[in-house]
């Protein structure tokens, strides 16, 4: 075995326990071979036939640190890093129409690659190893995912409002084609989805056609759902049914599907999501910044819905740090439930790890023998993390992305001692800043 060993740290296990264990990774397989003396076959490592090397080919020092599953950012538009701080302090609809969509109309594939590099760099530096991305020029995003070494579920976002029939149909076809072409790329680290932007920005006929074809080809569906009341009311007025009932009727409520936001959901919609096994990606920072509302996270979890966390794009957050999302989700979840015991620390950590992996249908999210070797080591010796009464509490409430020391995905070290090995951080930053400045100049002309 070509072994990578993460030594001397405390490990967050899937059941929430924290143990002092070394983690042994099979680099060729990209999986965890052992946690402490627990191996894939259930044998103890000190048994003669437990096939673990006594020395590792590479080690990562986790002394004084907490080894956690790589975090999952289950909804973003990664290249929107170029629009970070470009338009703030507006509600969703005017923000998109007056600021974001006009700027996006000027984006070139080269810009999207530059923005995606910047976003993926930021994610690796904050311990995120997997993300879901809805955007365009997705071949460029896929290339970045491949080079950077992370995992992703990617899709081309479809908008048909304001387009003629031919353009709208072409957008749907492109999303389906991208989902078919990119699936399995980057040695299987890339999976795909059909991604209509939302149930109000894509017309009914296009939704019906696209969803049917996606189902036929076994492609999951990802869209923005029930984000604002402006998105719910027109569906109720025109159709006499709630958006999630409409999604179900379209055939878009499947066990592999995952919807972003789910802010304005009623009890019947929560039940439908739970029955269908469709996951919800909660984006608390975006929901607060655009004043979209408070998602019923505790109620969703009580109903058995898989809940993941997403940053949404950097223009509505304004960073891609999933640690911030954990803290925001816990805080906002309590306010929404009017109950300080709602959405506790362990729940948001689960949402950012196993919940995210399950929502996206990607490996990872759990540190256990046989699981994908996607993990991060968080330093616990900073002043703001002292003392350590409860490491899970720190993950949710006190730690930041900048506390991450190492990041590993698919058995490969992506960041060692805060140095990202797969991307040239200075070059990425310079390229993205230049692309963003040029973009804003073009939009202003
Ligand atoms: N092919 C489409 C692009 C859709 S990509 C997904 C879109 O979602 C937008 N977006 C970002 N954040 C949000 C959000 O919170 N709600 C809804 N849309 C968002 C983002 O700016 C991007 O335009 C077109 O022709 O316009
Ligand atoms: Zn979004």
Short mmCIF file of C-alpha atoms and ligand atoms in Angstrom, two decimals:
data_model
loop_
_atom_site.label_atom_id
_atom_site.label_comp_id
_atom_site.label_asym_id
_atom_site.label_seq_id
_atom_site.Cartn_x
_atom_site.Cartn_y
_atom_site.Cartn_z
CA UNK A 1 0.00 0.00 0.00
CA UNK A 2 1.14 3.53 -0.81
CA UNK A 3 0.29 4.98 2.59
CA UNK A 4 -0.31 8.50 3.82
CA UNK A 5 -0.60 8.71 7.61
CA UNK A 6 -2.17 11.60 9.52
CA UNK A 7 -0.54 11.38 12.91
CA UNK A 8 -0.97 12.68 16.44
CA UNK A 9 -4.37 14.31 16.11
CA UNK A 10 -7.81 13.85 17.54
CA UNK A 11 -10.32 12.46 15.06
CA UNK A 12 -14.00 13.35 14.71
CA UNK A 13 -15.79 10.03 14.10
CA UNK A 14 -19.14 9.62 12.31
CA UNK A 15 -21.00 9.03 15.59
CA UNK A 16 -19.72 12.35 16.99
CA UNK A 17 -17.08 10.79 19.26
CA UNK A 18 -13.60 12.34 19.21
CA UNK A 19 -10.75 9.84 19.59
CA UNK A 20 -6.97 10.13 19.67
CA UNK A 21 -6.14 8.14 16.55
CA UNK A 22 -3.82 8.12 13.58
CA UNK A 23 -5.57 7.91 10.21
CA UNK A 24 -3.98 5.68 7.57
CA UNK A 25 -4.86 6.44 3.96
CA UNK A 26 -4.41 4.19 0.95
CA UNK A 27 -3.30 6.81 -1.56
CA UNK A 28 -3.77 4.60 -4.63
CA UNK A 29 -7.34 3.73 -3.68
CA UNK A 30 -8.04 7.24 -2.35
CA UNK A 31 -9.68 5.71 0.71
CA UNK A 32 -9.20 5.52 4.46
CA UNK A 33 -7.56 2.21 5.33
CA UNK A 34 -7.65 2.55 9.10
CA UNK A 35 -8.61 4.89 11.91
CA UNK A 36 -6.48 3.99 14.91
CA UNK A 37 -6.60 0.23 15.10
CA UNK A 38 -9.91 -0.03 13.27
CA UNK A 39 -9.52 -1.28 9.68
CA UNK A 40 -11.86 -1.88 6.76
CA UNK A 41 -12.34 -5.54 7.53
CA UNK A 42 -12.91 -4.79 11.19
CA UNK A 43 -9.58 -6.36 12.07
CA UNK A 44 -7.32 -4.71 14.55
CA UNK A 45 -4.18 -3.29 12.97
CA UNK A 46 -1.96 -5.18 15.35
CA UNK A 47 -3.39 -8.50 14.11
CA UNK A 48 -0.98 -10.26 11.78
CA UNK A 49 -3.32 -10.31 8.79
CA UNK A 50 -4.44 -6.68 9.01
CA UNK A 51 -2.70 -5.35 5.95
CA UNK A 52 -1.35 -2.06 7.28
CA UNK A 53 2.21 -0.86 6.68
CA UNK A 54 4.22 -0.07 9.78
CA UNK A 55 5.79 2.95 8.09
CA UNK A 56 4.03 5.47 5.89
CA UNK A 57 5.25 6.79 2.56
CA UNK A 58 4.13 10.26 3.60
CA UNK A 59 2.95 11.70 6.91
CA UNK A 60 0.91 14.73 7.87
CA UNK A 61 1.42 16.10 11.35
CA UNK A 62 -1.93 16.57 13.12
CA UNK A 63 -0.42 17.16 16.56
CA UNK A 64 -2.66 19.54 18.51
CA UNK A 65 -5.23 19.37 15.74
CA UNK A 66 -8.64 17.92 15.03
CA UNK A 67 -9.03 15.67 11.99
CA UNK A 68 -12.44 16.23 10.42
CA UNK A 69 -14.13 15.07 7.21
CA UNK A 70 -13.49 17.46 4.32
CA UNK A 71 -16.27 20.05 4.39
CA UNK A 72 -18.92 20.04 1.66
CA UNK A 73 -20.16 23.29 0.10
CA UNK A 74 -23.37 21.92 -1.38
CA UNK A 75 -24.52 24.99 -3.31
CA UNK A 76 -22.41 27.68 -4.91
CA UNK A 77 -21.68 29.52 -8.14
CA UNK A 78 -17.94 29.33 -7.74
CA UNK A 79 -16.84 31.78 -10.43
CA UNK A 80 -18.94 34.49 -8.76
CA UNK A 81 -15.82 35.16 -6.65
CA UNK A 82 -15.11 37.72 -9.41
CA UNK A 83 -18.24 39.61 -8.28
CA UNK A 84 -17.41 39.51 -4.56
CA UNK A 85 -18.30 42.93 -3.17
CA UNK A 86 -19.52 44.15 -6.57
CA UNK A 87 -23.17 44.65 -5.57
CA UNK A 88 -24.33 44.43 -1.96
CA UNK A 89 -27.30 45.40 0.16
CA UNK A 90 -30.20 44.60 -2.20
CA UNK A 91 -32.93 41.95 -2.29
CA UNK A 92 -32.65 38.94 -4.62
CA UNK A 93 -34.68 40.03 -7.62
CA UNK A 94 -33.27 43.55 -8.23
CA UNK A 95 -29.80 42.30 -7.23
CA UNK A 96 -29.91 39.65 -9.96
CA UNK A 97 -31.61 41.77 -12.62
CA UNK A 98 -29.90 45.13 -12.10
CA UNK A 99 -26.41 44.06 -11.10
CA UNK A 100 -25.49 40.40 -11.35
CA UNK A 101 -27.06 39.29 -14.65
CA UNK A 102 -25.72 42.32 -16.61
CA UNK A 103 -22.22 41.60 -15.27
CA UNK A 104 -22.54 37.87 -15.96
CA UNK A 105 -23.51 38.68 -19.57
CA UNK A 106 -19.94 39.97 -20.05
CA UNK A 107 -18.21 36.96 -18.47
CA UNK A 108 -15.95 34.99 -20.82
CA UNK A 109 -14.96 31.33 -20.35
CA UNK A 110 -11.52 32.62 -19.39
CA UNK A 111 -13.05 34.78 -16.63
CA UNK A 112 -15.01 31.80 -15.34
CA UNK A 113 -11.86 29.72 -15.18
CA UNK A 114 -10.07 32.52 -13.28
CA UNK A 115 -13.00 32.93 -10.87
CA UNK A 116 -13.30 29.18 -10.34
CA UNK A 117 -9.59 28.88 -9.56
CA UNK A 118 -9.92 31.62 -6.97
CA UNK A 119 -12.98 30.00 -5.41
CA UNK A 120 -11.46 26.53 -5.31
CA UNK A 121 -8.26 27.96 -3.80
CA UNK A 122 -10.35 29.61 -1.09
CA UNK A 123 -12.23 26.37 -0.45
CA UNK A 124 -9.10 24.23 -0.15
CA UNK A 125 -7.64 26.80 2.26
CA UNK A 126 -10.76 26.51 4.43
CA UNK A 127 -10.97 22.71 4.47
CA UNK A 128 -13.64 22.19 1.81
CA UNK A 129 -13.03 19.18 -0.41
CA UNK A 130 -16.33 18.93 -2.33
CA UNK A 131 -18.83 21.39 -3.76
CA UNK A 132 -21.83 21.67 -6.05
CA UNK A 133 -21.65 24.32 -8.73
CA UNK A 134 -24.38 25.82 -10.90
CA UNK A 135 -22.96 28.15 -13.53
CA UNK A 136 -21.92 28.28 -17.16
CA UNK A 137 -18.72 27.47 -19.13
CA UNK A 138 -18.70 24.36 -16.95
CA UNK A 139 -15.95 22.69 -18.99
CA UNK A 140 -13.64 25.38 -17.56
CA UNK A 141 -14.87 24.77 -14.01
CA UNK A 142 -14.32 21.03 -14.55
CA UNK A 143 -10.76 21.70 -15.68
CA UNK A 144 -10.09 23.63 -12.46
CA UNK A 145 -11.62 20.85 -10.32
CA UNK A 146 -9.42 18.34 -12.12
CA UNK A 147 -6.20 20.33 -11.60
CA UNK A 148 -6.99 21.39 -8.02
CA UNK A 149 -7.81 17.85 -6.87
CA UNK A 150 -11.19 18.46 -5.23
CA UNK A 151 -14.56 16.79 -5.93
CA UNK A 152 -17.64 18.44 -7.38
CA UNK A 153 -21.13 17.96 -8.72
CA UNK A 154 -21.35 20.37 -11.65
CA UNK A 155 -24.16 21.63 -13.86
CA UNK A 156 -24.98 24.31 -16.39
CA UNK A 157 -27.63 26.66 -14.97
CA UNK A 158 -30.66 27.17 -17.22
CA UNK A 159 -32.68 30.40 -17.35
CA UNK A 160 -35.44 30.70 -19.97
CA UNK A 161 -37.30 33.86 -18.91
CA UNK A 162 -36.66 36.67 -21.37
CA UNK A 163 -35.31 34.29 -24.04
CA UNK A 164 -36.95 33.31 -27.34
CA UNK A 165 -37.97 29.72 -27.84
CA UNK A 166 -34.82 28.66 -29.69
CA UNK A 167 -32.44 30.23 -27.15
CA UNK A 168 -34.39 28.77 -24.25
CA UNK A 169 -34.39 25.29 -25.78
CA UNK A 170 -30.66 25.57 -26.49
CA UNK A 171 -30.00 26.42 -22.83
CA UNK A 172 -31.92 23.32 -21.68
CA UNK A 173 -30.09 21.15 -24.21
CA UNK A 174 -26.75 22.56 -23.11
CA UNK A 175 -27.44 21.69 -19.47
CA UNK A 176 -28.33 18.11 -20.41
CA UNK A 177 -25.33 17.80 -22.73
CA UNK A 178 -22.92 19.15 -20.09
CA UNK A 179 -24.33 16.71 -17.53
CA UNK A 180 -23.73 13.79 -19.87
CA UNK A 181 -20.30 14.86 -21.07
CA UNK A 182 -18.63 15.83 -17.79
CA UNK A 183 -19.96 12.99 -15.62
CA UNK A 184 -17.05 10.89 -14.36
CA UNK A 185 -14.36 13.40 -15.39
CA UNK A 186 -11.26 14.04 -13.24
CA UNK A 187 -10.86 10.32 -12.49
CA UNK A 188 -14.45 10.17 -11.26
CA UNK A 189 -14.14 13.15 -8.90
CA UNK A 190 -16.62 15.06 -11.06
CA UNK A 191 -20.29 14.09 -11.16
CA UNK A 192 -23.02 16.18 -12.75
CA UNK A 193 -26.65 17.29 -12.54
CA UNK A 194 -29.31 18.96 -14.69
CA UNK A 195 -29.66 22.45 -13.21
CA UNK A 196 -32.71 24.58 -14.04
CA UNK A 197 -32.12 27.85 -12.17
CA UNK A 198 -35.52 27.83 -10.44
CA UNK A 199 -39.21 27.00 -10.92
CA UNK A 200 -39.96 30.64 -11.83
CA UNK A 201 -37.00 31.47 -14.08
CA UNK A 202 -37.50 28.40 -16.29
CA UNK A 203 -40.80 28.00 -18.16
CA UNK A 204 -43.06 25.03 -17.55
CA UNK A 205 -42.64 23.41 -20.97
CA UNK A 206 -38.84 23.59 -20.69
CA UNK A 207 -38.93 22.21 -17.15
CA UNK A 208 -41.10 19.29 -18.29
CA UNK A 209 -38.88 18.46 -21.24
CA UNK A 210 -35.60 18.82 -19.38
CA UNK A 211 -36.67 16.91 -16.27
CA UNK A 212 -38.05 14.03 -18.35
CA UNK A 213 -34.81 13.75 -20.29
CA UNK A 214 -32.70 13.98 -17.12
CA UNK A 215 -34.75 11.20 -15.50
CA UNK A 216 -34.36 9.04 -18.60
CA UNK A 217 -30.57 9.46 -18.44
CA UNK A 218 -30.46 8.99 -14.64
CA UNK A 219 -29.12 12.52 -14.08
CA UNK A 220 -29.96 14.21 -10.74
CA UNK A 221 -31.65 17.62 -10.62
CA UNK A 222 -30.51 20.70 -8.72
CA UNK A 223 -32.39 24.01 -8.59
CA UNK A 224 -33.13 27.02 -6.37
CA UNK A 225 -36.47 26.40 -4.60
CA UNK A 226 -38.65 28.51 -2.28
CA UNK A 227 -35.87 31.04 -1.76
CA UNK A 228 -38.07 34.14 -1.49
CA UNK A 229 -41.81 34.77 -1.24
CA UNK A 230 -41.54 36.36 -4.73
CA UNK A 231 -40.66 32.90 -5.95
CA UNK A 232 -43.48 31.13 -4.10
CA UNK A 233 -46.46 33.48 -4.58
CA UNK A 234 -46.60 33.47 -8.41
CA UNK A 235 -46.64 29.66 -8.44
CA UNK A 236 -49.41 29.54 -5.84
CA UNK A 237 -51.39 32.26 -7.71
CA UNK A 238 -51.01 30.73 -11.17
CA UNK A 239 -51.15 27.04 -10.38
CA UNK A 240 -53.02 26.82 -7.10
CA UNK A 241 -50.27 24.64 -5.66
CA UNK A 242 -47.08 25.15 -3.65
CA UNK A 243 -43.70 25.04 -5.44
CA UNK A 244 -42.65 21.67 -4.01
CA UNK A 245 -45.95 20.13 -5.17
CA UNK A 246 -45.25 21.61 -8.61
CA UNK A 247 -41.73 20.15 -8.55
CA UNK A 248 -43.18 16.76 -7.65
CA UNK A 249 -45.69 16.97 -10.47
CA UNK A 250 -42.83 17.80 -12.87
CA UNK A 251 -41.02 14.66 -11.73
CA UNK A 252 -38.24 16.76 -10.21
CA UNK A 253 -38.59 15.47 -6.64
CA UNK A 254 -36.34 12.42 -6.59
CA UNK A 255 -34.07 10.80 -4.01
CA UNK A 256 -30.93 11.95 -5.86
CA UNK A 257 -32.17 15.51 -6.31
CA UNK A 258 -31.15 18.42 -4.09
CA UNK A 259 -32.73 21.87 -3.86
CA UNK A 260 -30.99 25.04 -2.71
CA UNK A 261 -32.50 27.31 -0.01
CA UNK A 262 -35.93 25.91 0.94
CA UNK A 263 -36.62 29.05 2.98
CA UNK A 264 -40.38 29.46 2.52
CA UNK A 265 -41.68 25.92 2.96
CA UNK A 266 -44.97 24.92 4.54
CA UNK A 267 -45.61 21.69 6.44
CA UNK A 268 -46.99 19.88 3.40
CA UNK A 269 -43.86 20.72 1.42
CA UNK A 270 -41.56 19.52 4.21
CA UNK A 271 -43.48 16.22 4.23
CA UNK A 272 -43.17 15.90 0.45
CA UNK A 273 -39.41 16.48 0.61
CA UNK A 274 -39.07 13.90 3.38
CA UNK A 275 -41.18 11.30 1.55
CA UNK A 276 -39.28 11.81 -1.72
CA UNK A 277 -35.82 11.82 -0.10
CA UNK A 278 -34.94 15.10 -1.82
CA UNK A 279 -32.23 17.01 0.06
CA UNK A 280 -32.29 20.71 0.95
CA UNK A 281 -29.14 22.83 0.86
CA UNK A 282 -29.43 25.54 3.48
CA UNK A 283 -27.56 28.77 2.63
CA UNK A 284 -27.90 30.89 5.79
CA UNK A 285 -25.50 33.73 4.92
CA UNK A 286 -27.07 34.31 1.51
CA UNK A 287 -30.57 34.14 3.01
CA UNK A 288 -29.66 36.74 5.64
CA UNK A 289 -27.76 39.04 3.27
CA UNK A 290 -30.56 39.14 0.67
CA UNK A 291 -33.14 39.20 3.53
CA UNK A 292 -34.80 36.19 1.92
CA UNK A 293 -36.00 34.74 5.22
CA UNK A 294 -35.23 31.99 7.75
CA UNK A 295 -35.32 28.37 6.57
CA UNK A 296 -37.10 25.91 8.92
CA UNK A 297 -33.94 23.86 9.43
CA UNK A 298 -34.92 22.17 12.69
CA UNK A 299 -38.32 21.22 11.27
CA UNK A 300 -36.69 19.81 8.14
CA UNK A 301 -34.31 17.72 10.23
CA UNK A 302 -37.11 16.54 12.54
CA UNK A 303 -39.05 15.43 9.45
CA UNK A 304 -36.05 13.38 8.28
CA UNK A 305 -35.03 15.57 5.33
CA UNK A 306 -31.31 15.47 4.48
CA UNK A 307 -30.03 19.02 5.06
CA UNK A 308 -26.68 20.21 3.69
CA UNK A 309 -24.96 23.60 3.84
CA UNK A 310 -23.99 25.93 1.00
CA UNK A 311 -22.34 29.30 0.78
CA UNK A 312 -24.18 30.25 -2.43
CA UNK A 313 -22.09 32.54 -4.65
CA UNK A 314 -19.44 34.86 -3.20
CA UNK A 315 -21.52 37.90 -4.27
CA UNK A 316 -24.21 37.04 -1.71
CA UNK A 317 -22.08 35.79 1.20
CA UNK A 318 -19.27 37.17 0.61
CA UNK A 319 -16.86 34.27 1.15
CA UNK A 320 -16.80 30.53 0.53
CA UNK A 321 -15.88 29.51 4.08
CA UNK A 322 -18.12 26.62 5.26
CA UNK A 323 -17.07 27.26 8.90
CA UNK A 324 -18.97 30.57 8.68
CA UNK A 325 -21.94 28.67 7.25
CA UNK A 326 -21.95 26.26 10.21
CA UNK A 327 -22.02 29.12 12.68
CA UNK A 328 -24.66 31.04 10.71
CA UNK A 329 -26.82 27.91 10.35
CA UNK A 330 -26.74 27.26 14.09
CA UNK A 331 -27.51 30.88 14.95
CA UNK A 332 -30.24 31.40 12.36
CA UNK A 333 -31.76 27.99 13.05
CA UNK A 334 -32.28 28.99 16.68
CA UNK A 335 -33.88 32.30 15.73
CA UNK A 336 -36.13 30.59 13.17
CA UNK A 337 -37.27 28.00 15.74
CA UNK A 338 -37.36 30.58 18.58
CA UNK A 339 -35.49 27.95 20.57
CA UNK A 340 -31.83 28.09 21.68
CA UNK A 341 -31.65 24.30 21.69
CA UNK A 342 -32.58 24.07 17.98
CA UNK A 343 -29.90 23.29 15.34
CA UNK A 344 -27.13 22.46 17.85
CA UNK A 345 -23.40 22.33 17.12
CA UNK A 346 -23.36 18.62 16.27
CA UNK A 347 -26.19 19.13 13.78
CA UNK A 348 -24.42 21.81 11.76
CA UNK A 349 -21.20 19.79 11.73
CA UNK A 350 -23.17 16.83 10.39
CA UNK A 351 -24.84 19.06 7.77
CA UNK A 352 -21.44 20.36 6.58
CA UNK A 353 -19.95 16.86 6.30
CA UNK A 354 -22.05 13.67 5.97
CA UNK A 355 -25.21 15.65 5.13
CA UNK A 356 -23.41 17.42 2.30
CA UNK A 357 -21.91 14.24 0.87
CA UNK A 358 -25.30 12.51 1.05
CA UNK A 359 -27.13 15.45 -0.55
CA UNK A 360 -24.67 15.56 -3.44
CA UNK A 361 -24.33 11.79 -3.77
CA UNK A 362 -20.54 12.12 -3.56
CA UNK A 363 -18.10 10.03 -1.51
CA UNK A 364 -16.67 11.52 1.68
CA UNK A 365 -18.22 13.20 4.71
CA UNK A 366 -17.17 10.52 7.23
CA UNK A 367 -13.83 9.47 8.69
CA UNK A 368 -14.10 5.71 8.85
CA UNK A 369 -12.30 2.76 7.28
CA UNK A 370 -13.37 2.30 3.67
CA UNK A 371 -14.63 5.87 3.23
CA UNK A 372 -13.12 8.29 0.74
CA UNK A 373 -9.95 9.91 2.08
CA UNK A 374 -11.33 13.46 2.10
CA UNK A 375 -10.36 15.28 5.28
CA UNK A 376 -9.02 18.44 6.87
CA UNK A 377 -6.88 19.02 9.95
CA UNK A 378 -7.99 22.00 12.05
CA UNK A 379 -5.51 23.63 14.45
CA UNK A 380 -6.95 23.85 17.94
CA UNK A 381 -4.11 25.78 19.58
CA UNK A 382 -5.18 29.31 18.60
CA UNK A 383 -6.28 31.77 21.31
CA UNK A 384 -9.85 31.85 19.99
CA UNK A 385 -10.02 28.04 20.34
CA UNK A 386 -8.69 27.87 23.91
CA UNK A 387 -9.67 26.01 26.07
CA UNK A 388 -11.06 22.94 24.33
CA UNK A 389 -14.04 21.79 26.38
CA UNK A 390 -15.73 20.38 23.30
CA UNK A 391 -14.08 20.27 19.86
CA UNK A 392 -17.45 19.93 18.10
CA UNK A 393 -18.58 23.18 19.72
CA UNK A 394 -15.44 24.87 18.39
CA UNK A 395 -16.07 23.63 14.86
CA UNK A 396 -19.55 25.11 14.88
CA UNK A 397 -19.04 28.31 16.85
CA UNK A 398 -15.41 29.40 17.13
CA UNK A 399 -13.21 27.98 14.36
CA UNK A 400 -12.60 29.66 11.01
CA UNK A 401 -11.41 28.45 7.66
CA UNK A 402 -8.00 29.97 8.35
CA UNK A 403 -7.54 27.49 11.23
CA UNK A 404 -7.24 24.62 8.73
CA UNK A 405 -3.66 23.29 8.60
CA UNK A 406 -3.89 20.51 5.98
CA UNK A 407 -6.49 19.49 3.39
CA UNK A 408 -6.65 16.05 1.75
CA UNK A 409 -9.00 14.85 -1.01
CA UNK A 410 -9.17 11.42 -2.64
CA UNK A 411 -5.99 10.51 -0.74
CA UNK A 412 -3.97 13.42 -2.18
CA UNK A 413 -2.60 16.23 -0.03
CA UNK A 414 -4.01 19.47 -1.49
CA UNK A 415 -2.73 21.76 1.26
CA UNK A 416 0.14 21.05 3.64
CA UNK A 417 0.89 23.48 6.48
CA UNK A 418 -1.32 26.09 4.77
CA UNK A 419 0.55 25.85 1.48
CA UNK A 420 -1.77 24.81 -1.37
CA UNK A 421 0.14 22.32 -3.50
CA UNK A 422 -2.16 21.99 -6.50
CA UNK A 423 -2.66 25.67 -7.36
CA UNK A 424 -0.21 28.59 -7.42
CA UNK A 425 -1.96 30.86 -4.91
CA UNK A 426 -0.27 34.14 -5.97
CA UNK A 427 -0.84 33.54 -9.67
CA UNK A 428 -4.47 32.59 -9.08
CA UNK A 429 -5.12 35.74 -7.09
CA UNK A 430 -3.45 38.01 -9.64
CA UNK A 431 -5.26 36.43 -12.57
CA UNK A 432 -8.65 36.66 -10.86
CA UNK A 433 -8.17 40.26 -9.74
CA UNK A 434 -7.17 41.30 -13.28
CA UNK A 435 -10.12 39.42 -14.81
CA UNK A 436 -12.52 41.04 -12.33
CA UNK A 437 -11.20 44.56 -13.05
CA UNK A 438 -11.49 44.04 -16.82
CA UNK A 439 -14.99 42.67 -16.39
CA UNK A 440 -16.19 45.69 -14.42
CA UNK A 441 -14.66 48.02 -17.04
CA UNK A 442 -16.56 46.20 -19.83
CA UNK A 443 -19.84 46.34 -17.89
CA UNK A 444 -19.37 50.10 -17.35
CA UNK A 445 -18.81 50.85 -21.06
N1 LIG B 1 -27.49 29.99 -18.28
C1 LIG B 1 -28.00 30.95 -17.32
C2 LIG B 1 -27.08 31.07 -16.11
C3 LIG B 1 -27.62 30.52 -14.87
S1 LIG B 1 -26.32 30.09 -13.75
C4 LIG B 1 -27.01 30.35 -12.17
C5 LIG B 1 -27.41 31.76 -11.83
O1 LIG B 1 -27.81 31.82 -10.46
C6 LIG B 1 -27.52 33.13 -10.01
N2 LIG B 1 -27.57 33.20 -8.53
C7 LIG B 1 -26.60 33.40 -7.64
N3 LIG B 1 -27.06 33.37 -6.39
C8 LIG B 1 -28.38 33.17 -6.48
C9 LIG B 1 -29.44 33.04 -5.53
O2 LIG B 1 -29.28 33.13 -4.31
N4 LIG B 1 -30.67 32.81 -6.01
C10 LIG B 1 -30.92 32.72 -7.32
N5 LIG B 1 -29.97 32.84 -8.26
C11 LIG B 1 -28.72 33.05 -7.84
C12 LIG B 1 -26.18 33.38 -10.59
O3 LIG B 1 -25.86 34.73 -10.58
C13 LIG B 1 -26.34 32.80 -12.01
O4 LIG B 1 -26.82 33.76 -12.91
C14 LIG B 1 -28.19 32.27 -18.03
O5 LIG B 1 -28.27 32.27 -19.21
O6 LIG B 1 -28.30 33.29 -17.35
ZN1 LIG B 2 -27.56 30.08 -5.72
#
